[in-house]
Coordinates of C-alpha atoms and ligand atoms in Angstrom, one line a residue:
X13 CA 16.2 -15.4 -0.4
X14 CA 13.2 -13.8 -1.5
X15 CA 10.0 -13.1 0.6
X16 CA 9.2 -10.3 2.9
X17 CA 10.4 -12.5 6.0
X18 CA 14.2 -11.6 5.1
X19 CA 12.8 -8.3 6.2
X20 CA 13.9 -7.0 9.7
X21 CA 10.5 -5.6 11.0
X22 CA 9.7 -3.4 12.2
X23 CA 12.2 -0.8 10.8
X24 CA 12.5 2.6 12.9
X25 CA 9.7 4.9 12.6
X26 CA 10.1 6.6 8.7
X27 CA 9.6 10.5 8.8
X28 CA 9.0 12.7 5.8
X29 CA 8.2 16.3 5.2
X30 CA 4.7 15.5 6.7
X31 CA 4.0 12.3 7.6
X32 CA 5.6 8.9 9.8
X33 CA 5.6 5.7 8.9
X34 CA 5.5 3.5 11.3
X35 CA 4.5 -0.3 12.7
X36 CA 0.3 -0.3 13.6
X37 CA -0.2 0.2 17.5
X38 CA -3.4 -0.6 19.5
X39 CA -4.8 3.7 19.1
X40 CA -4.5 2.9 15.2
X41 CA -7.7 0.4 15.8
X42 CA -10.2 2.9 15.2
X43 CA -9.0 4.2 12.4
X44 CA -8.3 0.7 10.9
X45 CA -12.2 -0.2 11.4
X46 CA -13.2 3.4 9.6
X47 CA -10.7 2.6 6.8
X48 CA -12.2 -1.0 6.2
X49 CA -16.3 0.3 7.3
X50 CA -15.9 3.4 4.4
X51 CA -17.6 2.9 0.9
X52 CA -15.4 5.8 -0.8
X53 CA -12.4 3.7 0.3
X54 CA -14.0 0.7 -0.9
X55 CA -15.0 1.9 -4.1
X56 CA -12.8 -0.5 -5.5
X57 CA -12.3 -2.6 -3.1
X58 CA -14.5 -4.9 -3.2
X59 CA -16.8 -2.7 -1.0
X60 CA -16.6 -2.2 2.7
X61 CA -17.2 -4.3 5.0
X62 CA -20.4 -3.9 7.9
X63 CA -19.0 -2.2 10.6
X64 CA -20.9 -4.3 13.5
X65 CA -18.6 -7.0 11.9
X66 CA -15.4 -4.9 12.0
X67 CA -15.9 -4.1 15.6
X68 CA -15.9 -8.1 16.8
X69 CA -12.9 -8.9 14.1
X70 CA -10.6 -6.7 14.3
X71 CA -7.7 -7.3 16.0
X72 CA -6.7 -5.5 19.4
X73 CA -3.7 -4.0 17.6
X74 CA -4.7 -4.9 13.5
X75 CA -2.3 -4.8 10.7
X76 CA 0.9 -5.6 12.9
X77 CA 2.7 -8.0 10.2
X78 CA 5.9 -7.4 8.3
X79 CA 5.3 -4.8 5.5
X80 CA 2.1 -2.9 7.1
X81 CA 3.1 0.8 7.8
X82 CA 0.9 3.0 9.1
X83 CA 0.7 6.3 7.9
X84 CA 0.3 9.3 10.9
X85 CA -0.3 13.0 10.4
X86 CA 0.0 14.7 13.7
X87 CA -0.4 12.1 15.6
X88 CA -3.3 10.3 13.9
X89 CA -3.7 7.9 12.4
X90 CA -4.9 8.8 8.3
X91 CA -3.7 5.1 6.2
X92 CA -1.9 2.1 5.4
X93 CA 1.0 1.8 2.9
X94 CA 1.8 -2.1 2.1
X95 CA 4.6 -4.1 0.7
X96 CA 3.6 -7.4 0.8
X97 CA 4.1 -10.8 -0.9
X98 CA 1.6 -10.6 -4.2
X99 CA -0.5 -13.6 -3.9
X100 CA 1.7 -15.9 -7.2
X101 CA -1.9 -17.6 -8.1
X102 CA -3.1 -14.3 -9.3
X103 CA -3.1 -12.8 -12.4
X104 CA 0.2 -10.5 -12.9
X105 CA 3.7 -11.2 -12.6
X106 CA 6.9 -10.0 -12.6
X107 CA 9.3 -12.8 -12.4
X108 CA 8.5 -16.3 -14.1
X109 CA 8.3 -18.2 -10.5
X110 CA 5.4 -15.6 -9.5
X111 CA 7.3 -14.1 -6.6
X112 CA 6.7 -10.4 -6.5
X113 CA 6.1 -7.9 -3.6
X114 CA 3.2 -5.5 -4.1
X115 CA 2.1 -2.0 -3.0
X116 CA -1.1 -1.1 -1.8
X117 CA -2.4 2.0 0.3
X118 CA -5.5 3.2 1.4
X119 CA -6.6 6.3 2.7
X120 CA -9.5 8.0 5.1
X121 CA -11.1 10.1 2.5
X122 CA -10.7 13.3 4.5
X123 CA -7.0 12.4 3.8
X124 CA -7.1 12.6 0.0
X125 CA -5.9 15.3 -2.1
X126 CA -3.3 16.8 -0.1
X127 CA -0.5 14.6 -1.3
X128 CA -0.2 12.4 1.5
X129 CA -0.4 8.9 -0.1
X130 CA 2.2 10.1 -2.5
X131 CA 4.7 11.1 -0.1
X132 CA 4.0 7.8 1.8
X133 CA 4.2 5.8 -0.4
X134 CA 7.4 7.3 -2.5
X135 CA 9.1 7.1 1.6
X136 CA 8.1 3.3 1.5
X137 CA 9.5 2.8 -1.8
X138 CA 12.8 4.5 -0.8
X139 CA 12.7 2.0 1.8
X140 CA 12.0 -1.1 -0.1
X141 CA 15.0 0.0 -2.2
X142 CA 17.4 0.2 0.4
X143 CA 15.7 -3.2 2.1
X144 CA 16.0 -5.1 -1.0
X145 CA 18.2 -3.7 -3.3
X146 CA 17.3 -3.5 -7.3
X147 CA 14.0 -5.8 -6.5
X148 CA 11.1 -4.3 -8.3
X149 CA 7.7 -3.5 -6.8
X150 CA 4.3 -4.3 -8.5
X151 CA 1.0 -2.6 -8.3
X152 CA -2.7 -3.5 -9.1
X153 CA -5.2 -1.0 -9.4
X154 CA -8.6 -0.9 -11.2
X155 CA -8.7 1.1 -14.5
X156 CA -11.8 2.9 -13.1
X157 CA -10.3 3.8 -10.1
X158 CA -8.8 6.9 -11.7
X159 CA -6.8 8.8 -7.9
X160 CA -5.5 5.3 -7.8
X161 CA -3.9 5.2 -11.1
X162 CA -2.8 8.7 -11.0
X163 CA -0.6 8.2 -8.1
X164 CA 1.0 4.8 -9.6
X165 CA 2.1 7.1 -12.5
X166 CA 3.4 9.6 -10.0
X167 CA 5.3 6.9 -8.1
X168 CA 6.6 6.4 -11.0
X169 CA 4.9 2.7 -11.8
X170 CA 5.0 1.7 -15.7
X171 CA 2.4 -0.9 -17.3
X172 CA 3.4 -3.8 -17.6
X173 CA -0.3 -5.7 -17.8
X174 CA -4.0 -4.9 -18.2
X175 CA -6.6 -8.0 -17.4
X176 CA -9.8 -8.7 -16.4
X177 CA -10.2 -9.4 -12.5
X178 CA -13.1 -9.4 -10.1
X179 CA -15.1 -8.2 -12.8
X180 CA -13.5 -5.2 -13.5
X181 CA -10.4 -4.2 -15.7
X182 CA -6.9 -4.3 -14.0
X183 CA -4.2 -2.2 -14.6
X184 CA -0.8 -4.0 -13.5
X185 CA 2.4 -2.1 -12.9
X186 CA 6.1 -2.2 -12.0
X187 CA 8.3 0.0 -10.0
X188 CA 12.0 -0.6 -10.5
X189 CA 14.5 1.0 -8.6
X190 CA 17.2 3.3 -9.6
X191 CA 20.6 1.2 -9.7
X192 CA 23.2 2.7 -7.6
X193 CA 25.5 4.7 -9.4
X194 CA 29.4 3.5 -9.6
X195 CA 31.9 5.9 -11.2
Ligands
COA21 C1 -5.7 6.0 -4.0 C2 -5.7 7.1 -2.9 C3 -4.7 6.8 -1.8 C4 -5.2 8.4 -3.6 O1 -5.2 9.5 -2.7 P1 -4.9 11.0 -3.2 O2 -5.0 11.8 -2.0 O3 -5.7 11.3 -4.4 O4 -3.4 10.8 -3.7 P2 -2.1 11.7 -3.6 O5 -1.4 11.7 -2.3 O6 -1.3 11.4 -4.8 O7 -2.7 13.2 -3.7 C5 -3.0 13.7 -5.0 C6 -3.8 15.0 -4.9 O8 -3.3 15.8 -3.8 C7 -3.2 17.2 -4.4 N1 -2.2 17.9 -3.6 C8 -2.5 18.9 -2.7 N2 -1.5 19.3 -2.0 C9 -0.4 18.5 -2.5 C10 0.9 18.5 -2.1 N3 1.5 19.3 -1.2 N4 1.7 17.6 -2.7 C11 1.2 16.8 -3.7 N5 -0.1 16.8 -4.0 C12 -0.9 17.6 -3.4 C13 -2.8 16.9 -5.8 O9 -3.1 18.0 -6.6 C14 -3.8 15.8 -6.2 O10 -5.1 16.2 -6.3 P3 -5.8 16.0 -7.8 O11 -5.8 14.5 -8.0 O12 -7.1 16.6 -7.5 O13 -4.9 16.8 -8.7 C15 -7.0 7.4 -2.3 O14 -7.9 7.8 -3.3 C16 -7.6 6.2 -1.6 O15 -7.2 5.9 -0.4 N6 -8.5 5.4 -2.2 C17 -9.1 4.3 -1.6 C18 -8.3 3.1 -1.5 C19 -7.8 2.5 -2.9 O16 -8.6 2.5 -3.8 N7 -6.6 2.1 -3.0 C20 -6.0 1.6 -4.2 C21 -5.8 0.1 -4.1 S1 -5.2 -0.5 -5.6

């Protein structure tokens, strides 16, 4: 079976040197409406949205769906890692039938460049492995968007596509695990 509904979700609360991951709670809101009202995050993005709008749309507790982790420094709130199931009608694939699950994060800029969406996401990743052993993980990211691509390389993403999307060019990449070793 294939999908992230074979997950079981929420897992326990991931820790790392730094950081937890962790299902979204209702304190995260705040921080969910800042992530989605910022135009550095949405450089890329699309652009963000109004923030009037955010306020009446946003869920009481947002982002609480299979494959969401929030990412908490000290008790806050500071991102989202995703794995989640890569729309198939989009450009981009790793298997023929489409089916591929995709990592995204965002950030609150006063997050970035401390190594914190690194560390995340390489902790999701270790989880996706153990989750879903020897399934790879894509990634989409704008050419432009040059912290973005920078920490698909570090992850460890290779290339496996560039095309044009949303008017901008798309750099698509996979992750593949490391098979388990047997001596
Ligand atoms: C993409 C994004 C998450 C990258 O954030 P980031 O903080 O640059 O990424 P990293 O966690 O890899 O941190 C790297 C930086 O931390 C620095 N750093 C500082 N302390 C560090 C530490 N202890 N460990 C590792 N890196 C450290 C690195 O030197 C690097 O800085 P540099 O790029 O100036 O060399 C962030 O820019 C973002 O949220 N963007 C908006 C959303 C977005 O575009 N998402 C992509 C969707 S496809």
């Amino acid at each position: 079976m294939t999908g992230l509904s074979s997950f079981i979700w929420p897992p326990a609360p991931i820790r790392t040197a730094r950081l937890v991951l962790r299902e979204s709670e209702a304190r995260d809101r705040a921080a969910f409406v800042e992530l989605f009202a910022s135009p550095e995050v949405h450089a890329y993005l699309g652009g963000p949205h109004p923030r009037d709008e955010l306020e009446r749309a946003v869920p009481e507790v947002p982002g609480r769906r299979p494959g969401v982790f929030v990412v908490e420094l000290d008790g806050a709130m500071i991102g989202t890692v995703t794995l989640e199931q890569r729309d198939a009608e989009r450009p981009g694939r790793l298997r023929p039938d489409g089916d591929c699950t995709e990592l995204g994060y965002m950030f609150l800029p006063e997050a970035w460049g401390s190594g914190y969406a690194a560390e995340a996401c390489a902790a999701a990743l270790d989880w996706f492995a153990a989750a879903r052993p020897g399934e790879p993980v894509a990634l989409c990211t704008q050419v432009a968007n040059v912290p973005s691509a920078r920490l698909a390389l570090k992850l460890g993403f290779t290339e496996v596509a560039r095309f044009e999307e949303f008017g901008a060019e798309q750099w698509f990449g996979a992750w593949r695990p490391i098979a388990p070793h047997h001596p």
